[in-house]
XYZ file of N, CA, C and O in Angstrom:
856
model
N -14.826 -11.133 22.748
C -14.794 -12.175 21.725
C -13.349 -12.641 21.532
O -12.408 -11.899 21.828
N -13.186 -13.887 21.051
C -11.853 -14.383 20.783
C -11.180 -13.494 19.739
O -11.834 -12.951 18.844
N -9.858 -13.353 19.855
C -9.142 -12.444 18.958
C -9.338 -12.812 17.484
O -9.527 -11.949 16.636
N -9.314 -14.112 17.191
C -9.496 -14.537 15.801
C -10.831 -14.065 15.258
O -10.921 -13.554 14.136
N -11.883 -14.199 16.071
C -13.210 -13.755 15.638
C -13.252 -12.242 15.512
O -13.858 -11.699 14.567
N -12.600 -11.522 16.437
C -12.575 -10.067 16.367
C -11.916 -9.601 15.075
O -12.409 -8.675 14.401
N -10.817 -10.246 14.688
C -10.126 -9.854 13.466
C -10.918 -10.259 12.221
O -10.869 -9.566 11.194
N -11.661 -11.362 12.318
C -12.564 -11.718 11.212
C -13.629 -10.646 11.044
O -13.977 -10.273 9.912
N -14.150 -10.127 12.166
C -15.165 -9.071 12.082
C -14.557 -7.785 11.517
O -15.210 -7.086 10.739
N -13.324 -7.487 11.895
C -12.647 -6.327 11.321
C -12.579 -6.472 9.806
O -12.869 -5.522 9.063
N -12.222 -7.646 9.338
C -12.119 -7.894 7.897
C -13.474 -7.742 7.219
O -13.581 -7.145 6.132
N -14.518 -8.261 7.854
C -15.868 -8.152 7.284
C -16.314 -6.695 7.210
O -16.929 -6.272 6.211
N -16.035 -5.931 8.250
C -16.398 -4.506 8.248
C -15.622 -3.772 7.176
O -16.173 -2.938 6.429
N -14.338 -4.086 7.044
C -13.503 -3.474 6.007
C -14.017 -3.840 4.619
O -14.084 -2.985 3.719
N -14.402 -5.080 4.431
C -14.963 -5.515 3.143
C -16.227 -4.728 2.806
O -16.424 -4.307 1.655
N -17.087 -4.537 3.804
C -18.348 -3.814 3.573
C -18.082 -2.361 3.186
O -18.771 -1.794 2.326
N -17.090 -1.754 3.816
C -16.767 -0.357 3.517
C -16.178 -0.221 2.115
O -16.531 0.693 1.364
N -15.285 -1.125 1.754
C -14.608 -1.006 0.465
C -15.489 -1.458 -0.698
O -15.328 -0.967 -1.822
N -16.416 -2.374 -0.448
C -17.285 -2.857 -1.516
C -18.386 -1.865 -1.838
O -18.768 -1.686 -3.001
N -18.921 -1.198 -0.789
C -19.997 -0.243 -0.987
C -21.265 -0.900 -1.536
O -21.277 -2.094 -1.809
N -22.343 -0.112 -1.699
C -22.413 1.286 -1.264
C -22.536 1.400 0.257
O -22.908 0.441 0.924
N -22.195 2.577 0.776
C -22.350 2.881 2.192
C -23.271 4.085 2.345
O -23.477 4.827 1.376
N -23.836 4.299 3.524
C -24.769 5.422 3.702
C -24.158 6.774 3.349
O -24.827 7.642 2.796
N -22.891 6.959 3.702
C -22.125 8.159 3.367
C -20.741 7.709 2.922
O -20.305 6.608 3.265
N -20.017 8.543 2.154
C -18.655 8.151 1.768
C -17.768 7.978 2.993
O -17.823 8.775 3.923
N -16.963 6.935 2.984
C -16.030 6.662 4.078
C -14.614 6.978 3.591
O -14.160 6.428 2.586
N -13.934 7.867 4.320
C -12.571 8.270 3.947
C -11.506 7.469 4.686
O -10.446 7.199 4.147
N -11.781 7.133 5.944
C -10.812 6.375 6.738
C -11.534 5.315 7.562
O -12.683 5.515 7.960
N -10.821 4.221 7.832
C -11.298 3.227 8.785
C -10.111 2.792 9.637
O -9.069 2.390 9.105
N -10.264 2.923 10.937
C -9.240 2.535 11.906
C -9.826 1.534 12.894
O -11.049 1.522 13.119
N -8.969 0.737 13.507
C -9.324 0.011 14.722
C -8.380 0.495 15.811
O -7.249 0.910 15.533
N -8.860 0.458 17.041
C -8.040 0.988 18.129
C -8.351 0.227 19.415
O -9.272 -0.586 19.478
N -7.530 0.474 20.449
C -7.772 -0.176 21.734
C -7.352 -1.635 21.743
O -6.326 -2.012 21.171
N -8.159 -2.484 22.375
C -7.801 -3.882 22.637
C -7.323 -4.630 21.400
O -6.327 -5.358 21.448
N -8.017 -4.495 20.293
C -7.665 -5.276 19.102
C -6.327 -4.820 18.532
O -5.565 -5.631 17.998
N -6.006 -3.538 18.666
C -4.720 -3.033 18.183
C -3.571 -3.505 19.068
O -2.430 -3.624 18.610
N -3.879 -3.795 20.330
C -2.851 -4.162 21.298
C -2.479 -5.637 21.263
O -1.549 -6.063 21.949
N -3.222 -6.423 20.512
C -2.937 -7.851 20.437
C -3.558 -8.669 21.546
O -3.181 -9.821 21.759
N -4.516 -8.089 22.285
C -5.129 -8.810 23.406
C -6.011 -9.951 22.917
O -6.595 -9.893 21.836
N -6.112 -10.976 23.730
C -6.978 -12.120 23.440
C -7.484 -12.675 24.776
O -6.668 -13.137 25.603
N -8.794 -12.625 25.040
C -9.844 -12.140 24.137
C -9.892 -10.616 24.054
O -9.257 -9.922 24.846
N -10.667 -10.129 23.089
C -10.915 -8.704 22.920
C -12.239 -8.384 23.614
O -13.286 -8.898 23.211
N -12.169 -7.592 24.692
C -13.388 -7.290 25.455
C -14.407 -6.550 24.593
O -15.591 -6.892 24.580
N -13.955 -5.511 23.893
C -14.802 -4.794 22.940
C -13.958 -4.441 21.731
O -12.795 -4.044 21.865
N -14.547 -4.583 20.558
C -13.880 -4.216 19.312
C -14.224 -2.762 19.008
O -15.398 -2.414 18.880
N -13.206 -1.915 18.922
C -13.414 -0.491 18.682
C -13.016 -0.132 17.254
O -11.876 -0.381 16.831
N -13.957 0.461 16.532
C -13.757 0.818 15.122
C -14.030 2.311 14.954
O -14.997 2.841 15.522
N -13.181 2.968 14.185
C -13.333 4.406 13.933
C -13.482 4.624 12.430
O -12.683 4.119 11.629
N -14.491 5.407 12.057
C -14.749 5.717 10.650
C -14.777 7.231 10.462
O -15.460 7.944 11.209
N -14.021 7.707 9.481
C -14.108 9.111 9.071
C -15.045 9.186 7.874
O -14.792 8.547 6.847
N -16.122 9.932 8.026
C -17.103 10.033 6.946
C -16.957 11.373 6.214
O -16.512 12.365 6.782
N -17.350 11.370 4.961
C -17.418 12.596 4.175
C -18.881 12.937 3.910
O -19.776 12.091 4.042
N -19.113 14.179 3.507
C -20.455 14.595 3.124
C -20.808 14.040 1.749
O -19.927 13.676 0.961
N -22.091 13.970 1.481
C -22.546 13.568 0.150
C -22.431 14.771 -0.788
O -23.212 15.715 -0.697
N -21.462 14.744 -1.675
C -21.302 15.861 -2.608
C -22.138 15.668 -3.870
O -22.445 16.616 -4.563
N -22.460 14.424 -4.167
C -23.331 14.155 -5.320
C -24.548 13.389 -4.822
O -24.739 12.219 -5.127
N -25.336 14.075 -4.048
C -26.521 13.456 -3.481
C -27.647 13.337 -4.490
O -27.499 13.624 -5.669
N -28.785 12.914 -4.017
C -29.963 12.728 -4.862
C -31.156 13.268 -4.097
O -32.078 12.539 -3.745
N -31.103 14.600 -3.837
C -32.070 15.231 -2.942
C -33.504 15.142 -3.450
O -34.453 15.207 -2.649
N -33.686 14.975 -4.753
C -35.050 14.926 -5.273
C -35.781 13.636 -4.889
O -36.981 13.504 -5.111
N -35.056 12.699 -4.265
C -35.700 11.458 -3.821
C -36.100 11.518 -2.349
O -36.649 10.551 -1.817
N -35.838 12.643 -1.702
C -36.138 12.751 -0.274
C -37.607 12.488 0.018
O -37.947 11.746 0.940
N -38.492 13.086 -0.755
C -39.915 12.944 -0.496
C -40.366 11.494 -0.659
O -41.211 10.996 0.093
N -39.774 10.796 -1.620
C -40.100 9.391 -1.859
C -39.841 8.551 -0.599
O -40.698 7.759 -0.181
N -38.688 8.743 0.021
C -38.348 7.962 1.207
C -39.088 8.461 2.447
O -39.351 7.689 3.363
N -39.417 9.734 2.469
C -40.209 10.231 3.599
C -41.573 9.561 3.604
O -42.082 9.168 4.663
N -42.161 9.396 2.429
C -43.474 8.763 2.335
C -43.396 7.259 2.586
O -44.264 6.692 3.261
N -42.354 6.607 2.064
C -42.293 5.143 2.158
C -41.733 4.655 3.496
O -42.129 3.595 3.989
N -40.811 5.432 4.105
C -40.143 4.964 5.318
C -40.271 5.930 6.490
O -39.816 5.624 7.597
N -40.875 7.092 6.268
C -41.038 8.048 7.352
C -39.749 8.696 7.794
O -39.644 9.177 8.928
N -38.740 8.706 6.915
C -37.431 9.264 7.239
C -37.113 10.422 6.298
O -37.230 10.286 5.073
N -36.731 11.550 6.875
C -36.360 12.718 6.079
C -34.870 12.684 5.760
O -34.094 12.023 6.422
N -34.487 13.422 4.737
C -33.075 13.643 4.451
C -32.372 12.596 3.616
O -31.169 12.715 3.372
N -33.088 11.561 3.163
C -32.458 10.576 2.293
C -32.142 11.246 0.956
O -32.980 11.904 0.361
N -30.919 11.078 0.499
C -30.456 11.779 -0.691
C -29.689 13.043 -0.354
O -28.987 13.591 -1.197
N -29.820 13.490 0.904
C -29.087 14.667 1.374
C -28.035 14.269 2.408
O -26.844 14.510 2.230
N -28.480 13.643 3.496
C -27.538 13.255 4.552
C -27.065 11.810 4.411
O -25.985 11.468 4.900
N -27.856 10.965 3.767
C -27.401 9.610 3.446
C -27.784 9.302 1.995
O -28.709 9.881 1.443
N -27.069 8.376 1.416
C -27.232 8.050 0.002
C -28.576 7.385 -0.293
O -28.969 6.421 0.359
N -29.252 7.901 -1.315
C -30.506 7.289 -1.750
C -30.237 5.928 -2.388
O -31.030 4.991 -2.234
N -29.128 5.800 -3.091
C -28.749 4.509 -3.681
C -28.583 3.453 -2.596
O -29.082 2.332 -2.718
N -27.881 3.842 -1.523
C -27.689 2.909 -0.417
C -29.023 2.572 0.248
O -29.309 1.403 0.532
N -29.848 3.570 0.506
C -31.128 3.355 1.176
C -32.051 2.463 0.360
O -32.825 1.677 0.907
N -31.966 2.566 -0.955
C -32.786 1.713 -1.819
C -32.334 0.263 -1.724
O -33.155 -0.653 -1.727
N -31.020 0.045 -1.613
C -30.488 -1.317 -1.546
C -30.599 -1.918 -0.149
O -30.781 -3.122 0.005
N -30.485 -1.048 0.871
C -30.504 -1.534 2.260
C -31.543 -0.776 3.097
O -31.211 -0.170 4.107
N -32.804 -0.819 2.717
C -33.813 -0.067 3.470
C -33.942 -0.522 4.920
O -34.335 0.261 5.784
N -33.589 -1.775 5.187
C -33.687 -2.289 6.555
C -32.673 -1.645 7.494
O -32.813 -1.730 8.715
N -31.659 -0.996 6.941
C -30.628 -0.357 7.756
C -30.823 1.156 7.889
O -30.002 1.821 8.520
N -31.875 1.671 7.319
C -32.142 3.107 7.387
C -32.556 3.479 8.808
O -33.476 2.901 9.369
N -31.866 4.442 9.396
C -32.131 4.872 10.767
C -32.239 6.394 10.814
O -31.583 7.106 10.059
N -33.067 6.879 11.740
C -33.284 8.316 11.878
C -32.941 8.777 13.279
O -32.933 7.994 14.231
N -32.696 10.078 13.417
C -32.489 10.662 14.743
C -33.840 11.027 15.354
O -34.892 10.738 14.771
N -33.821 11.690 16.484
C -35.065 12.004 17.198
C -35.965 12.943 16.404
O -37.174 12.991 16.638
N -35.379 13.683 15.469
C -36.165 14.610 14.652
C -36.666 13.989 13.354
O -37.268 14.680 12.528
N -36.400 12.706 13.188
C -36.895 12.024 11.998
C -36.004 12.149 10.784
O -36.396 11.737 9.680
N -34.810 12.704 10.943
C -33.873 12.842 9.826
C -32.910 11.659 9.806
O -32.491 11.166 10.856
N -32.549 11.231 8.621
C -31.600 10.138 8.484
C -30.302 10.482 9.214
O -29.745 11.558 9.029
N -29.843 9.566 10.062
C -28.643 9.783 10.881
C -27.503 8.944 10.325
O -27.532 7.708 10.452
N -26.494 9.570 9.726
C -25.413 8.800 9.094
C -24.736 7.805 10.021
O -24.473 6.661 9.630
N -24.458 8.217 11.286
C -23.743 7.308 12.177
C -24.593 6.089 12.536
O -24.098 4.956 12.619
N -25.916 6.300 12.707
C -26.791 5.178 13.029
C -26.974 4.260 11.823
O -27.056 3.032 11.969
N -27.036 4.854 10.638
C -27.148 4.050 9.421
C -25.886 3.218 9.207
O -25.954 2.040 8.840
N -24.720 3.830 9.433
C -23.466 3.083 9.309
C -23.413 1.932 10.309
O -22.997 0.822 9.968
N -23.824 2.198 11.546
C -23.817 1.145 12.556
C -24.743 0.004 12.167
O -24.390 -1.178 12.297
N -25.940 0.320 11.687
C -26.889 -0.714 11.279
C -26.348 -1.519 10.099
O -26.567 -2.734 10.004
N -25.641 -0.839 9.203
C -25.085 -1.480 8.015
C -23.893 -2.377 8.346
O -23.736 -3.452 7.757
N -23.067 -1.958 9.308
C -21.796 -2.635 9.562
C -21.813 -3.603 10.748
O -20.992 -4.522 10.798
N -22.718 -3.390 11.712
C -22.666 -4.141 12.965
C -23.911 -4.988 13.199
O -24.982 -4.708 12.667
N -23.731 -6.018 14.045
C -24.854 -6.795 14.561
C -25.234 -6.228 15.927
O -24.366 -5.800 16.695
N -26.527 -6.221 16.233
C -27.004 -5.561 17.449
C -26.374 -6.091 18.730
O -26.128 -5.336 19.671
N -26.130 -7.397 18.800
C -25.723 -8.003 20.064
C -24.224 -8.248 20.179
O -23.766 -8.878 21.122
N -23.407 -7.749 19.249
C -21.975 -8.016 19.339
C -21.256 -6.887 20.082
O -21.680 -5.728 20.031
N -20.171 -7.204 20.781
C -19.460 -6.201 21.577
C -18.548 -5.333 20.711
O -17.320 -5.437 20.761
N -19.159 -4.481 19.915
C -18.422 -3.622 18.989
C -18.882 -2.183 19.182
O -20.086 -1.913 19.252
N -17.923 -1.273 19.249
C -18.236 0.154 19.330
C -17.763 0.830 18.060
O -16.620 0.642 17.624
N -18.628 1.652 17.473
C -18.307 2.373 16.248
C -18.294 3.866 16.517
O -19.271 4.428 17.008
N -17.180 4.507 16.218
C -17.051 5.960 16.278
C -17.139 6.487 14.856
O -16.415 6.019 13.971
N -17.995 7.484 14.641
C -18.161 8.073 13.315
C -17.942 9.574 13.432
O -18.598 10.239 14.234
N -17.028 10.106 12.639
C -16.715 11.533 12.728
C -16.320 12.054 11.358
O -15.912 11.293 10.473
N -16.428 13.367 11.186
C -15.988 13.995 9.942
C -14.483 14.235 9.919
O -13.906 14.534 8.872
N -13.818 14.122 11.071
C -12.387 14.383 11.181
C -11.597 13.084 11.179
O -12.118 12.018 11.525
N -10.336 13.166 10.809
C -9.473 11.996 10.838
C -9.268 11.529 12.272
O -9.470 12.281 13.228
N -8.842 10.286 12.419
C -8.638 9.700 13.744
C -7.639 10.519 14.556
O -7.900 10.872 15.710
N -6.497 10.833 13.978
C -5.459 11.566 14.705
C -5.955 12.922 15.187
O -5.700 13.323 16.324
N -6.663 13.637 14.323
C -7.178 14.956 14.705
C -8.214 14.842 15.819
O -8.232 15.648 16.753
N -9.056 13.832 15.733
C -10.121 13.707 16.724
C -9.588 13.240 18.068
O -10.134 13.606 19.116
N -8.531 12.436 18.071
C -7.902 12.046 19.333
C -7.513 13.296 20.116
O -7.791 13.421 21.317
N -6.883 14.243 19.439
C -6.442 15.484 20.087
C -7.614 16.323 20.553
O -7.627 16.827 21.689
N -8.624 16.485 19.695
C -9.771 17.319 20.045
C -10.572 16.719 21.193
O -11.011 17.433 22.105
N -10.764 15.411 21.180
C -11.533 14.761 22.234
C -10.804 14.858 23.569
O -11.427 15.013 24.627
N -9.478 14.739 23.542
C -8.707 14.837 24.779
C -8.846 16.233 25.378
O -9.081 16.379 26.585
N -8.730 17.258 24.552
C -8.876 18.629 25.039
C -10.253 18.841 25.661
O -10.381 19.414 26.750
N -11.298 18.381 24.973
C -12.651 18.552 25.482
C -12.892 17.771 26.761
O -13.535 18.262 27.699
N -12.365 16.540 26.825
C -12.564 15.701 28.004
C -11.889 16.297 29.229
O -12.459 16.305 30.333
N -10.683 16.822 29.052
C -9.964 17.431 30.166
C -10.668 18.701 30.630
O -10.836 18.940 31.830
N -11.125 19.507 29.676
C -11.792 20.763 30.018
C -13.079 20.528 30.793
O -13.431 21.314 31.683
N -13.788 19.437 30.485
C -15.076 19.151 31.122
C -14.953 18.126 32.244
O -15.961 17.732 32.821
N -13.734 17.660 32.516
C -13.518 16.597 33.498
C -14.393 15.393 33.157
O -15.036 14.787 34.024
N -14.404 15.058 31.865
C -15.225 13.949 31.372
C -14.303 12.957 30.668
O -14.342 12.790 29.444
N -13.469 12.292 31.446
C -12.427 11.446 30.869
C -12.985 10.267 30.070
O -12.295 9.722 29.204
N -14.214 9.862 30.360
C -14.792 8.738 29.630
C -14.958 9.050 28.141
O -15.133 8.141 27.321
N -14.904 10.327 27.773
C -15.060 10.717 26.377
C -13.748 10.681 25.591
O -13.722 10.950 24.398
N -12.651 10.349 26.265
C -11.352 10.273 25.591
C -11.361 9.155 24.554
O -11.915 8.076 24.779
N -10.747 9.419 23.426
C -10.596 8.429 22.364
C -9.202 7.808 22.487
O -8.194 8.512 22.446
N -9.153 6.504 22.687
C -7.878 5.789 22.846
C -7.004 6.052 21.613
O -7.380 5.717 20.489
N -5.821 6.658 21.804
C -4.995 7.033 20.644
C -4.255 5.873 19.983
O -3.655 6.046 18.920
N -4.324 4.681 20.570
C -3.552 3.555 20.040
C -4.352 2.870 18.934
O -5.087 1.922 19.167
N -4.207 3.402 17.718
C -5.010 2.935 16.596
C -4.176 2.487 15.413
O -2.994 2.817 15.287
N -4.828 1.737 14.520
C -4.198 1.224 13.305
C -5.105 1.572 12.125
O -6.294 1.226 12.137
N -4.554 2.248 11.130
C -5.339 2.633 9.951
C -5.374 1.471 8.966
O -4.331 0.969 8.534
N -6.579 1.055 8.587
C -6.756 -0.052 7.656
C -7.259 0.394 6.283
O -7.191 -0.374 5.318
N -7.757 1.636 6.211
C -8.308 2.137 4.950
C -8.248 3.651 4.967
O -8.616 4.285 5.966
N -7.742 4.238 3.878
C -7.681 5.700 3.787
C -7.692 6.130 2.332
O -6.924 5.604 1.511
N -8.604 7.056 2.027
C -8.662 7.675 0.690
C -8.676 6.645 -0.435
O -7.955 6.750 -1.429
N -9.511 5.621 -0.254
C -9.688 4.628 -1.301
C -8.672 3.506 -1.317
O -8.777 2.590 -2.140
N -7.692 3.553 -0.418
C -6.658 2.522 -0.387
C -6.799 1.662 0.869
O -6.813 2.177 1.982
N -6.880 0.375 0.666
C -7.010 -0.583 1.763
C -5.629 -1.125 2.125
O -4.835 -1.447 1.234
N -5.343 -1.229 3.415
C -4.033 -1.720 3.865
C -4.154 -3.141 4.408
O -4.358 -3.356 5.604
N -4.015 -4.113 3.520
C -4.030 -5.503 3.965
C -2.764 -5.828 4.751
O -2.760 -6.738 5.584
N -1.687 -5.066 4.512
C -0.448 -5.272 5.269
C -0.669 -4.952 6.738
O -0.196 -5.679 7.622
N -1.390 -3.857 7.006
C -1.685 -3.500 8.398
C -2.576 -4.554 9.045
O -2.402 -4.890 10.223
N -3.507 -5.090 8.278
C -4.386 -6.136 8.808
C -3.580 -7.394 9.140
O -3.817 -8.031 10.180
N -2.614 -7.728 8.313
C -1.772 -8.893 8.588
C -0.920 -8.675 9.829
O -0.687 -9.608 10.613
N -0.454 -7.449 10.037
C 0.317 -7.156 11.247
C -0.557 -7.302 12.491
O -0.096 -7.770 13.540
N -1.831 -6.909 12.367
C -2.762 -7.118 13.480
C -2.908 -8.609 13.774
O -2.882 -9.033 14.931
N -3.083 -9.395 12.716
C -3.256 -10.841 12.908
C -2.004 -11.468 13.498
O -2.078 -12.416 14.281
N -0.841 -10.934 13.135
C 0.403 -11.493 13.633
C 0.830 -10.950 14.978
O 1.853 -11.382 15.533
N 0.049 -9.997 15.520
C 0.397 -9.405 16.800
C 1.730 -8.683 16.771
O 2.470 -8.651 17.760
N 2.041 -8.061 15.630
C 3.355 -7.445 15.437
C 3.436 -6.002 15.937
O 4.521 -5.428 15.986
N 2.309 -5.406 16.277
C 2.293 -3.989 16.631
C 2.485 -3.818 18.139
O 1.900 -4.553 18.935
N 3.287 -2.854 18.506
C 3.592 -2.602 19.910
C 3.175 -1.177 20.271
O 3.542 -0.224 19.576
N 2.399 -1.045 21.345
C 1.939 0.259 21.795
C 2.231 0.424 23.283
O 2.306 -0.562 24.023
N 2.369 1.659 23.745
C 2.493 1.897 25.189
C 1.158 1.674 25.884
O 0.132 1.460 25.225
N 1.159 1.718 27.214
C -0.100 1.643 27.942
C -0.928 2.890 27.634
O -0.410 3.889 27.117
N -2.214 2.831 27.976
C -3.072 3.983 27.710
C -2.598 5.199 28.496
O -2.549 6.310 27.966
N -2.247 5.012 29.757
C -1.800 6.162 30.546
C -0.518 6.759 29.967
O -0.365 7.991 29.904
N 0.405 5.917 29.512
C 1.629 6.418 28.881
C 1.308 7.178 27.597
O 1.915 8.213 27.305
N 0.350 6.659 26.830
C -0.054 7.343 25.592
C -0.623 8.722 25.896
O -0.340 9.695 25.186
N -1.421 8.817 26.959
C -2.024 10.094 27.323
C -0.968 11.066 27.854
O -1.075 12.282 27.633
N 0.043 10.544 28.525
C 1.159 11.403 28.944
C 1.880 11.976 27.724
O 2.271 13.149 27.709
N 2.055 11.171 26.696
C 2.702 11.636 25.466
C 1.897 12.759 24.802
O 2.452 13.603 24.087
N 0.583 12.764 25.070
C -0.281 13.800 24.492
C -0.417 15.014 25.408
O -1.173 15.928 25.103
N 0.289 15.013 26.536
C 0.347 16.223 27.353
C -0.189 16.144 28.762
O -0.060 17.108 29.515
N -0.811 15.034 29.156
C -1.305 14.927 30.518
C -0.160 14.606 31.471
O 0.799 13.924 31.095
N -0.277 15.069 32.708
C 0.738 14.674 33.688
C 0.455 13.247 34.150
O -0.614 12.680 33.864
N 1.376 12.645 34.860
C 1.280 11.220 35.188
C 0.022 10.883 35.976
O -0.687 9.919 35.655
N -0.288 11.676 36.998
C -1.446 11.378 37.842
C -2.745 11.504 37.060
O -3.640 10.649 37.171
N -2.865 12.558 36.267
C -4.093 12.757 35.486
C -4.224 11.677 34.422
O -5.333 11.186 34.151
N -3.108 11.290 33.819
C -3.136 10.246 32.794
C -3.615 8.918 33.377
O -4.399 8.197 32.755
N -3.161 8.594 34.590
C -3.596 7.360 35.241
C -5.094 7.396 35.547
O -5.820 6.425 35.324
N -5.549 8.529 36.059
C -6.971 8.678 36.372
C -7.814 8.583 35.103
O -8.860 7.907 35.084
N -7.369 9.245 34.051
C -8.107 9.237 32.787
C -8.162 7.831 32.208
O -9.213 7.376 31.745
N -7.041 7.119 32.228
C -6.992 5.767 31.674
C -7.927 4.834 32.429
O -8.631 4.015 31.827
N -7.954 4.956 33.744
C -8.847 4.116 34.557
C -10.311 4.411 34.244
O -11.140 3.493 34.143
N -10.627 5.698 34.065
C -12.004 6.084 33.736
C -12.416 5.520 32.384
O -13.538 5.020 32.223
N -11.525 5.595 31.402
C -11.812 5.058 30.066
C -12.065 3.557 30.143
O -13.022 3.037 29.556
N -11.223 2.832 30.874
C -11.393 1.372 31.009
C -12.728 1.028 31.664
O -13.456 0.141 31.202
N -13.079 1.739 32.734
C -14.337 1.467 33.434
C -15.535 1.757 32.538
O -16.520 0.999 32.539
N -15.448 2.841 31.785
C -16.555 3.205 30.897
C -16.760 2.149 29.814
O -17.886 1.748 29.523
N -15.662 1.672 29.229
C -15.770 0.673 28.171
C -16.400 -0.613 28.701
O -17.213 -1.245 28.028
N -16.002 -0.998 29.914
C -16.535 -2.229 30.497
C -18.017 -2.116 30.836
O -18.716 -3.127 30.947
N -18.513 -0.886 30.995
C -19.924 -0.686 31.313
C -20.815 -0.784 30.072
O -22.033 -0.871 30.190
N -20.219 -0.768 28.896
C -20.996 -0.844 27.659
C -21.315 -2.297 27.325
O -20.587 -3.218 27.712
N -22.395 -2.487 26.595
C -22.764 -3.832 26.166
C -23.405 -3.766 24.791
O -24.000 -2.758 24.406
N -23.271 -4.872 24.038
C -23.823 -4.911 22.696
C -23.131 -3.924 21.773
O -22.098 -3.346 22.093
N -23.708 -3.747 20.599
C -23.159 -2.810 19.623
C -23.549 -1.384 20.008
O -24.699 -1.108 20.346
N -22.575 -0.482 19.980
C -22.823 0.928 20.313
C -22.216 1.804 19.225
O -21.298 1.398 18.512
N -22.734 3.024 19.117
C -22.236 3.951 18.108
C -22.239 5.363 18.694
O -23.104 5.713 19.496
N -21.258 6.141 18.282
C -21.195 7.557 18.655
C -20.894 8.360 17.404
O -19.948 8.076 16.683
N -21.692 9.384 17.156
C -21.436 10.318 16.081
C -20.818 11.574 16.622
O -21.226 12.074 17.672
N -19.796 12.091 15.952
C -19.059 13.237 16.445
C -18.787 14.186 15.285
O -18.594 13.753 14.140
N -18.738 15.476 15.587
C -18.406 16.503 14.593
C -17.310 17.369 15.158
O -17.411 17.863 16.282
N -16.237 17.545 14.412
C -15.115 18.365 14.848
C -14.978 19.564 13.916
O -15.024 19.386 12.701
């Protein structure tokens, strides 16, 4: 998508997160990859969300939603308040339980847009490190999380200044292979990993989501 449209979508996603309600509490929102680098067009818009658990859930409403929507866990794994307001975005996993990452994707994204959403309980920086270790250990470089990210929301505070820097193309990052070298890979492995990540991203289409636990 054109860069202007990609940044408009970033703003819309940020607005949705900050306005609420959301399926689960959101602690951080980052963008990373192409949009952070100032590229135009943006092949895929990559968004990272750090989610928190529901500490003040409404578990006594679980049975109500199981009967009305066939989904378990509403009020426990996702907010009953949110599900009541946005029942069309309620999504379940293969076991019929409400899936926070799928609910967030349905709430924030359009099915046919080139946007990838990463949802994890860990912060972006922590997960970059953990994913790299796991990818190297399993020789699964496509699972690497591009470390070149920009934080737009954290702990209730929205950074419109960071968003303006994105719009102005003011941020400078190294290449992906250079970034991976900074995280400990040798030059040859970093090049191979970066190429694998690029090929994997290009193979994706439409809106995609990945849920992760660290």
